[in-house]
């Protein structure tokens, strides 16, 4: 009897504490299919809204306005999940000055685009289901947008002189969201990371946005340039960044890219002081080097198609460790991804693409060695993350990891097509050598050093 009472009390407590409501509701709203420069807003379905769907709070994202109600996802106006708010005229100062000009539309637009890229691109196309709910905010003052993977945070600012409202630009939303997904894949880059690591991170984010929109330009609407009248200057760029760049100029040059690389130029007449002003929106190394890496991936997509390029890019993100990320290791990670996923089928095309952009891939241990009268090409691909070393070489019958004294430690291998796979997961951290021998135990190549890290 006593037991039954306790159960009843517990059941009542559970009901009170509010077991999470797993129902989802489909709402309705307005969004720009692309951005305001590509036509008017349309009615869209808002899928995955939690519970009754009375707030912009769903499976992949919740969106709040920092001006309308900073602490909670945007609420539906009525008692149904109806978020059809037409966008008002643009002008960042309007919402900053008066709440009545802050468009609920902006939050709805961000919800629809984040949900769309999460489902259609990451989950359905790439097989990567984002395991987090992004926490997005609109109507912040200032320029640009921001992703903070540690808090799954996205921020979209209202813009000012040279940029418009980032919440209305599809590729900016996709770019920022790609940073959060990259973090889920283990590639966590923040402001303390090295400049090359941040550049690689920006290049990947631009690439994933561009491949989803099938358009190499980033921020075509977002970039604002007021009239120049009689002012003389270079022709305005149509976007803030692009991945369709000239490989001669936008070239890594083995770590020595042109100093003066810049993009996103705008010349305008400044009425307040009657002067002409020319500025470039992208001059920082993080972004211009990022454009080199993003353009390289775009070249790969042009050559091999989006299906192959998108998968190689995502696999490379998984393989990269932020602390070691450079354009060279990123290129090496793409080659390793090709080896893993496609058996190296695209190696020649990838090497051509990297060479055209002046990037020498760091294959982290892969090597071609000529031995004896018959050259034996050997490649070794340590992958400390998974605890395996993969060896590809003609005529190799046995591969073993040996210590500094030549004592074999890891002998277990399995043939997998042209590959031998060595399990090094039980080896202590430190320096080891991979010894390769052919028929009769005769060495076919000098032992290759590998470093086991964890
Ligand atoms: Zn970014």
Coordinates of C-alpha atoms and ligand atoms in Angstrom, one line a residue:
X1 CA 0.0 0.0 0.0
X2 CA 2.7 2.3 1.0
X3 CA 4.5 1.5 -2.3
X4 CA 1.5 2.4 -4.3
X5 CA 1.2 5.8 -2.6
X6 CA 4.8 6.6 -3.3
X7 CA 4.3 5.8 -7.0
X8 CA 1.2 8.0 -7.2
X9 CA 3.2 10.9 -5.6
X10 CA 6.0 10.4 -8.1
X11 CA 3.6 10.4 -11.0
X12 CA 2.1 13.6 -9.8
X13 CA 5.6 15.2 -9.5
X14 CA 6.5 14.2 -13.0
X15 CA 3.3 15.7 -14.3
X16 CA 4.0 18.9 -12.4
X17 CA 7.7 19.2 -13.4
X18 CA 6.5 19.1 -17.0
X19 CA 8.0 16.1 -18.8
X20 CA 9.4 17.5 -22.1
X21 CA 6.8 18.0 -24.7
X22 CA 8.0 16.0 -27.7
X23 CA 5.2 17.0 -30.0
X24 CA 6.0 19.2 -32.9
X25 CA 3.7 21.5 -34.9
X26 CA 4.0 22.9 -38.3
X27 CA 3.5 26.7 -38.5
X28 CA 3.3 29.1 -41.3
X29 CA 5.4 32.2 -42.0
X30 CA 6.9 34.4 -44.6
X31 CA 10.6 34.2 -45.8
X32 CA 12.7 35.2 -48.7
X33 CA 13.6 32.0 -50.7
X34 CA 17.0 33.6 -51.2
X35 CA 17.4 37.2 -50.3
X36 CA 15.5 40.4 -51.0
X37 CA 17.5 41.1 -54.2
X38 CA 16.1 37.9 -55.7
X39 CA 12.4 38.7 -55.5
X40 CA 9.7 39.1 -52.9
X41 CA 9.0 37.0 -49.8
X42 CA 6.8 33.9 -49.9
X43 CA 4.7 31.9 -47.6
X44 CA 6.6 29.0 -46.1
X45 CA 6.0 26.1 -43.8
X46 CA 7.8 26.3 -40.4
X47 CA 8.4 22.7 -39.6
X48 CA 9.6 21.1 -36.3
X49 CA 8.2 23.8 -33.9
X50 CA 8.1 22.4 -30.4
X51 CA 4.7 21.8 -28.7
X52 CA 1.9 23.9 -29.9
X53 CA 4.3 25.9 -32.1
X54 CA 3.5 29.2 -30.6
X55 CA 7.1 30.2 -30.4
X56 CA 10.0 30.1 -32.9
X57 CA 11.5 27.2 -31.0
X58 CA 12.1 24.0 -33.0
X59 CA 14.2 20.9 -33.6
X60 CA 17.2 22.7 -35.1
X61 CA 16.9 26.3 -34.0
X62 CA 15.2 28.8 -31.8
X63 CA 15.2 32.4 -32.8
X64 CA 14.7 35.5 -30.6
X65 CA 14.8 39.2 -31.3
X66 CA 17.1 41.1 -28.9
X67 CA 14.8 44.1 -29.3
X68 CA 11.3 42.6 -29.1
X69 CA 11.7 40.0 -26.4
X70 CA 15.3 39.3 -25.7
X71 CA 14.9 36.4 -23.4
X72 CA 12.6 34.1 -25.4
X73 CA 12.0 32.8 -28.8
X74 CA 9.7 35.0 -30.9
X75 CA 6.0 34.4 -30.0
X76 CA 3.2 33.9 -32.4
X77 CA 0.9 36.9 -32.2
X78 CA -2.3 34.9 -32.0
X79 CA -3.2 31.5 -30.6
X80 CA -2.1 29.5 -33.7
X81 CA 1.4 29.0 -35.0
X82 CA 1.0 31.8 -37.5
X83 CA 4.2 33.8 -38.1
X84 CA 3.2 35.6 -41.3
X85 CA 4.8 39.0 -40.8
X86 CA 5.7 40.9 -44.0
X87 CA 9.1 42.5 -44.0
X88 CA 9.1 46.3 -43.7
X89 CA 11.4 48.6 -45.6
X90 CA 15.1 48.1 -44.9
X91 CA 17.2 50.5 -42.8
X92 CA 19.2 49.5 -39.8
X93 CA 18.7 52.7 -37.9
X94 CA 15.0 52.2 -37.9
X95 CA 15.0 49.1 -35.6
X96 CA 17.8 50.5 -33.5
X97 CA 15.8 53.7 -32.8
X98 CA 12.3 52.4 -32.5
X99 CA 11.0 49.0 -31.6
X100 CA 8.0 49.4 -33.9
X101 CA 10.4 49.2 -36.9
X102 CA 11.9 45.8 -35.7
X103 CA 10.5 43.3 -38.1
X104 CA 9.3 40.0 -36.6
X105 CA 9.9 38.8 -40.2
X106 CA 13.7 38.7 -39.6
X107 CA 13.4 36.1 -36.9
X108 CA 11.1 34.0 -39.0
X109 CA 13.4 34.2 -42.0
X110 CA 16.3 33.0 -39.9
X111 CA 14.2 30.1 -38.5
X112 CA 13.2 28.9 -42.0
X113 CA 16.7 29.1 -43.5
X114 CA 18.5 27.4 -40.6
X115 CA 15.9 24.6 -40.4
X116 CA 16.1 24.2 -44.2
X117 CA 19.9 23.9 -44.4
X118 CA 19.9 21.6 -41.4
X119 CA 17.4 19.2 -42.9
X120 CA 18.0 19.4 -46.6
X121 CA 21.7 19.8 -46.7
X122 CA 23.3 18.5 -43.5
X123 CA 20.8 15.7 -42.6
X124 CA 19.4 14.5 -45.8
X125 CA 22.3 15.1 -48.2
X126 CA 25.3 14.8 -46.1
X127 CA 24.0 12.3 -43.5
X128 CA 25.1 14.5 -40.7
X129 CA 22.1 15.2 -38.4
X130 CA 22.9 18.3 -36.3
X131 CA 22.6 17.1 -32.7
X132 CA 22.1 20.5 -31.2
X133 CA 19.5 23.3 -31.3
X134 CA 21.1 26.6 -32.5
X135 CA 20.3 29.6 -30.4
X136 CA 19.8 32.4 -32.9
X137 CA 19.3 36.1 -32.2
X138 CA 18.4 38.9 -34.6
X139 CA 18.2 42.7 -34.4
X140 CA 21.6 43.3 -32.8
X141 CA 23.2 46.6 -33.8
X142 CA 26.3 46.7 -35.9
X143 CA 27.8 44.8 -38.8
X144 CA 27.8 41.2 -39.8
X145 CA 26.9 37.9 -38.2
X146 CA 28.6 35.6 -35.7
X147 CA 28.7 32.0 -34.7
X148 CA 29.8 30.8 -31.3
X149 CA 30.0 27.0 -31.3
X150 CA 30.6 26.7 -27.6
X151 CA 27.1 28.1 -27.0
X152 CA 25.5 27.0 -30.3
X153 CA 24.9 30.7 -30.7
X154 CA 24.2 32.6 -34.0
X155 CA 23.8 36.4 -34.1
X156 CA 22.6 38.4 -37.0
X157 CA 23.2 42.2 -37.0
X158 CA 21.2 45.0 -38.5
X159 CA 24.1 46.4 -40.5
X160 CA 25.2 50.0 -41.1
X161 CA 27.0 51.9 -43.8
X162 CA 28.4 49.0 -45.8
X163 CA 26.2 46.1 -44.9
X164 CA 22.5 45.4 -44.6
X165 CA 20.5 43.2 -42.3
X166 CA 22.3 39.8 -42.1
X167 CA 19.1 38.0 -41.1
X168 CA 17.8 38.5 -44.6
X169 CA 20.7 37.0 -46.5
X170 CA 20.5 33.2 -47.1
X171 CA 24.2 32.5 -47.6
X172 CA 25.3 34.4 -44.5
X173 CA 22.8 32.3 -42.4
X174 CA 24.2 29.1 -44.0
X175 CA 27.8 30.2 -43.5
X176 CA 27.3 30.8 -39.8
X177 CA 25.4 27.6 -39.3
X178 CA 28.2 25.7 -41.0
X179 CA 30.5 26.8 -38.3
X180 CA 28.3 25.2 -35.7
X181 CA 28.1 21.9 -37.6
X182 CA 31.9 21.9 -38.2
X183 CA 32.2 22.1 -34.4
X184 CA 30.0 19.1 -34.0
X185 CA 32.4 17.3 -36.4
X186 CA 35.3 18.1 -34.1
X187 CA 36.6 21.2 -35.8
X188 CA 36.2 23.8 -33.1
X189 CA 37.8 27.1 -34.1
X190 CA 37.5 30.3 -32.1
X191 CA 39.2 33.7 -31.8
X192 CA 42.1 32.1 -30.0
X193 CA 42.9 29.7 -32.9
X194 CA 45.7 30.5 -35.3
X195 CA 45.1 32.7 -38.3
X196 CA 45.5 29.8 -40.8
X197 CA 43.1 27.6 -38.7
X198 CA 40.5 30.4 -38.8
X199 CA 41.1 31.0 -42.5
X200 CA 40.5 27.3 -43.2
X201 CA 37.4 27.5 -41.0
X202 CA 36.0 30.5 -43.0
X203 CA 36.8 28.8 -46.3
X204 CA 34.9 25.7 -45.3
X205 CA 31.9 27.8 -44.1
X206 CA 31.8 29.8 -47.3
X207 CA 32.1 26.6 -49.3
X208 CA 29.2 24.8 -47.6
X209 CA 27.0 28.0 -48.0
X210 CA 28.0 28.3 -51.7
X211 CA 27.5 24.7 -52.6
X212 CA 24.0 24.7 -51.0
X213 CA 23.0 27.8 -52.9
X214 CA 24.9 26.7 -56.0
X215 CA 26.4 30.2 -56.2
X216 CA 30.0 31.1 -55.3
X217 CA 29.1 34.6 -54.3
X218 CA 28.7 35.4 -50.6
X219 CA 26.7 38.3 -49.3
X220 CA 25.3 39.8 -52.6
X221 CA 22.4 41.4 -50.9
X222 CA 24.2 41.9 -47.6
X223 CA 26.8 44.2 -49.1
X224 CA 25.5 47.8 -49.2
X225 CA 27.1 50.6 -51.1
X226 CA 25.5 54.0 -51.3
X227 CA 25.7 55.9 -54.5
X228 CA 29.2 57.1 -55.6
X229 CA 28.0 59.9 -58.0
X230 CA 31.1 61.4 -59.5
X231 CA 33.5 59.5 -57.3
X232 CA 36.2 57.5 -59.1
X233 CA 37.3 54.1 -57.9
X234 CA 37.5 50.5 -58.9
X235 CA 34.3 48.8 -60.0
X236 CA 32.3 47.8 -57.0
X237 CA 32.4 44.1 -56.2
X238 CA 29.0 42.5 -56.4
X239 CA 29.4 40.6 -53.1
X240 CA 31.3 40.6 -49.9
X241 CA 33.3 37.4 -50.8
X242 CA 33.3 35.0 -53.6
X243 CA 34.8 31.6 -54.3
X244 CA 35.0 32.2 -58.1
X245 CA 38.4 33.9 -57.9
X246 CA 41.4 34.0 -60.3
X247 CA 43.8 31.3 -59.2
X248 CA 46.8 33.3 -60.2
X249 CA 45.9 36.2 -57.9
X250 CA 44.1 34.2 -55.2
X251 CA 47.0 31.9 -54.8
X252 CA 48.5 30.5 -51.6
X253 CA 52.0 30.5 -53.2
X254 CA 53.2 27.9 -50.7
X255 CA 52.5 30.2 -47.7
X256 CA 53.5 33.5 -49.4
X257 CA 50.2 34.9 -50.8
X258 CA 50.1 38.4 -52.1
X259 CA 50.2 40.9 -49.3
X260 CA 47.6 43.2 -50.8
X261 CA 44.8 40.7 -51.3
X262 CA 41.5 42.2 -50.6
X263 CA 37.9 41.9 -51.8
X264 CA 34.4 43.5 -51.5
X265 CA 35.3 47.0 -52.7
X266 CA 32.9 49.8 -52.5
X267 CA 33.3 53.5 -53.5
X268 CA 30.8 55.9 -52.3
X269 CA 30.2 59.7 -51.9
X270 CA 30.1 60.6 -48.2
X271 CA 27.6 63.5 -48.0
X272 CA 28.5 64.6 -44.5
X273 CA 32.0 65.7 -45.5
X274 CA 31.6 65.8 -49.3
X275 CA 34.4 63.3 -49.9
X276 CA 34.8 60.1 -51.9
X277 CA 35.6 57.0 -50.0
X278 CA 36.8 53.6 -51.2
X279 CA 36.8 50.7 -48.8
X280 CA 37.3 46.9 -49.1
X281 CA 35.1 44.8 -46.8
X282 CA 37.6 42.0 -46.7
X283 CA 41.2 42.7 -46.0
X284 CA 41.9 40.6 -42.9
X285 CA 44.1 37.5 -43.5
X286 CA 41.5 35.3 -41.9
X287 CA 39.0 36.1 -44.7
X288 CA 41.2 36.6 -47.7
X289 CA 43.2 33.4 -47.0
X290 CA 39.8 31.8 -46.3
X291 CA 38.8 32.9 -49.8
X292 CA 41.8 31.1 -51.2
X293 CA 40.8 27.9 -49.4
X294 CA 37.1 28.2 -50.2
X295 CA 38.0 28.9 -53.9
X296 CA 40.2 25.8 -53.9
X297 CA 37.2 23.7 -52.7
X298 CA 35.0 25.4 -55.3
X299 CA 37.6 24.5 -58.0
X300 CA 37.3 20.9 -56.8
X301 CA 33.5 21.1 -57.0
X302 CA 33.7 22.5 -60.5
X303 CA 36.0 19.6 -61.5
X304 CA 34.5 16.7 -59.7
X305 CA 30.9 17.8 -59.1
X306 CA 29.1 18.8 -55.9
X307 CA 28.4 15.2 -54.8
X308 CA 32.0 14.3 -54.5
X309 CA 33.3 17.7 -53.4
X310 CA 30.8 18.1 -50.6
X311 CA 31.6 14.8 -49.1
X312 CA 35.3 15.3 -49.4
X313 CA 35.0 18.7 -47.7
X314 CA 32.9 17.3 -44.8
X315 CA 35.2 14.3 -44.3
X316 CA 38.2 16.7 -44.3
X317 CA 36.5 18.8 -41.6
X318 CA 36.1 15.6 -39.5
X319 CA 39.8 14.8 -40.0
X320 CA 41.3 18.2 -39.2
X321 CA 42.4 19.1 -35.8
X322 CA 42.0 22.8 -35.1
X323 CA 45.4 23.2 -33.5
X324 CA 47.1 21.9 -36.7
X325 CA 44.8 23.3 -39.3
X326 CA 46.5 25.1 -42.2
X327 CA 45.8 25.2 -45.9
X328 CA 48.4 22.5 -46.3
X329 CA 46.9 20.1 -43.7
X330 CA 43.4 20.9 -44.9
X331 CA 44.5 19.8 -48.5
X332 CA 46.1 16.7 -47.0
X333 CA 42.9 15.9 -45.2
X334 CA 40.9 16.2 -48.4
X335 CA 43.4 13.7 -50.0
X336 CA 43.1 11.4 -47.1
X337 CA 39.3 11.6 -47.3
X338 CA 39.5 10.7 -51.0
X339 CA 41.6 7.7 -50.1
X340 CA 39.2 6.5 -47.4
X341 CA 36.0 7.2 -49.2
X342 CA 36.8 6.7 -52.9
X343 CA 40.0 4.6 -52.7
X344 CA 42.0 7.5 -54.0
X345 CA 40.1 7.8 -57.3
X346 CA 40.3 11.6 -57.4
X347 CA 43.8 12.0 -56.2
X348 CA 45.2 13.3 -59.5
X349 CA 42.4 15.9 -59.9
X350 CA 42.8 17.0 -56.3
X351 CA 46.5 17.4 -56.6
X352 CA 46.0 19.5 -59.8
X353 CA 43.5 21.7 -58.0
X354 CA 45.8 22.2 -55.0
X355 CA 48.8 22.9 -57.2
X356 CA 46.8 25.5 -59.2
X357 CA 46.2 27.4 -56.0
X358 CA 49.8 27.1 -54.8
X359 CA 48.9 24.7 -51.9
X360 CA 51.4 21.9 -51.1
X361 CA 49.3 19.3 -49.3
X362 CA 50.7 18.1 -46.0
X363 CA 49.9 14.5 -46.0
X364 CA 50.9 14.0 -42.4
X365 CA 53.2 11.1 -43.1
X366 CA 52.3 9.9 -46.6
X367 CA 55.3 9.5 -48.8
X368 CA 56.4 8.1 -52.1
X369 CA 59.7 6.2 -51.9
X370 CA 61.8 4.7 -54.6
X371 CA 63.6 1.6 -53.6
X372 CA 65.9 -0.7 -55.6
X373 CA 65.8 -1.4 -59.3
X374 CA 62.0 -1.5 -59.3
X375 CA 60.5 1.7 -57.8
X376 CA 58.0 0.9 -55.1
X377 CA 55.6 3.7 -54.5
X378 CA 54.6 3.6 -50.8
X379 CA 52.0 5.8 -49.1
X380 CA 51.4 5.8 -45.4
X381 CA 48.4 7.5 -43.9
X382 CA 48.5 7.7 -40.1
X383 CA 45.2 8.6 -38.7
X384 CA 45.7 8.9 -35.0
X385 CA 42.2 9.9 -34.5
X386 CA 40.9 6.5 -35.4
X387 CA 43.9 4.6 -34.2
X388 CA 44.7 3.1 -37.5
X389 CA 47.5 3.5 -40.0
X390 CA 46.7 2.7 -43.6
X391 CA 49.5 1.6 -46.0
X392 CA 49.1 1.5 -49.7
X393 CA 52.0 0.0 -51.6
X394 CA 52.6 -2.4 -54.4
X395 CA 54.2 -5.7 -53.4
X396 CA 54.0 -5.2 -49.6
X397 CA 53.1 -8.4 -47.8
X398 CA 53.7 -7.3 -44.3
X399 CA 53.5 -4.0 -42.4
X400 CA 54.5 -3.6 -38.8
X401 CA 55.1 -0.8 -36.3
X402 CA 58.5 -1.0 -34.7
X403 CA 60.0 0.9 -31.8
X404 CA 63.2 2.8 -31.7
X405 CA 65.2 -0.4 -31.2
X406 CA 63.4 -2.1 -34.1
X407 CA 61.2 -4.2 -32.0
X408 CA 57.9 -5.0 -33.6
X409 CA 54.8 -4.0 -31.6
X410 CA 51.8 -3.9 -33.8
X411 CA 51.7 -6.7 -36.3
X412 CA 48.1 -7.1 -36.9
X413 CA 47.0 -5.9 -40.3
X414 CA 44.4 -6.7 -42.7
X415 CA 44.5 -6.4 -46.4
X416 CA 41.7 -4.2 -47.8
X417 CA 42.1 -3.9 -51.6
X418 CA 45.4 -2.2 -52.1
X419 CA 45.5 -1.2 -48.5
X420 CA 47.0 -2.7 -45.4
X421 CA 45.5 -1.4 -42.2
X422 CA 47.6 -1.4 -39.0
X423 CA 45.9 -1.1 -35.7
X424 CA 48.1 1.3 -33.6
X425 CA 45.4 2.1 -31.1
X426 CA 47.2 0.1 -28.3
X427 CA 50.6 1.7 -28.9
X428 CA 51.9 4.1 -26.3
X429 CA 52.1 7.7 -27.4
X430 CA 55.4 8.5 -29.1
X431 CA 57.5 8.0 -32.2
X432 CA 57.3 4.7 -34.1
X433 CA 58.4 3.4 -37.4
X434 CA 56.4 1.6 -40.0
X435 CA 58.4 -1.3 -41.5
X436 CA 57.2 -2.7 -44.8
X437 CA 58.4 -6.0 -46.2
X438 CA 57.5 -7.9 -49.3
X439 CA 57.8 -11.6 -50.4
X440 CA 60.2 -13.4 -48.1
X441 CA 60.3 -10.7 -45.5
X442 CA 62.6 -8.5 -47.7
X443 CA 62.2 -4.8 -46.8
X444 CA 60.6 -2.9 -49.7
X445 CA 61.1 0.6 -48.4
X446 CA 62.9 2.5 -45.7
X447 CA 61.0 2.5 -42.4
X448 CA 58.7 5.5 -42.2
X449 CA 58.4 7.4 -38.9
X450 CA 54.9 7.9 -37.5
X451 CA 54.0 9.8 -34.3
X452 CA 51.2 8.4 -32.3
X453 CA 49.3 11.2 -30.5
X454 CA 46.0 11.1 -28.5
Ligands
LIG1 ZN1 32.6 32.7 -40.5

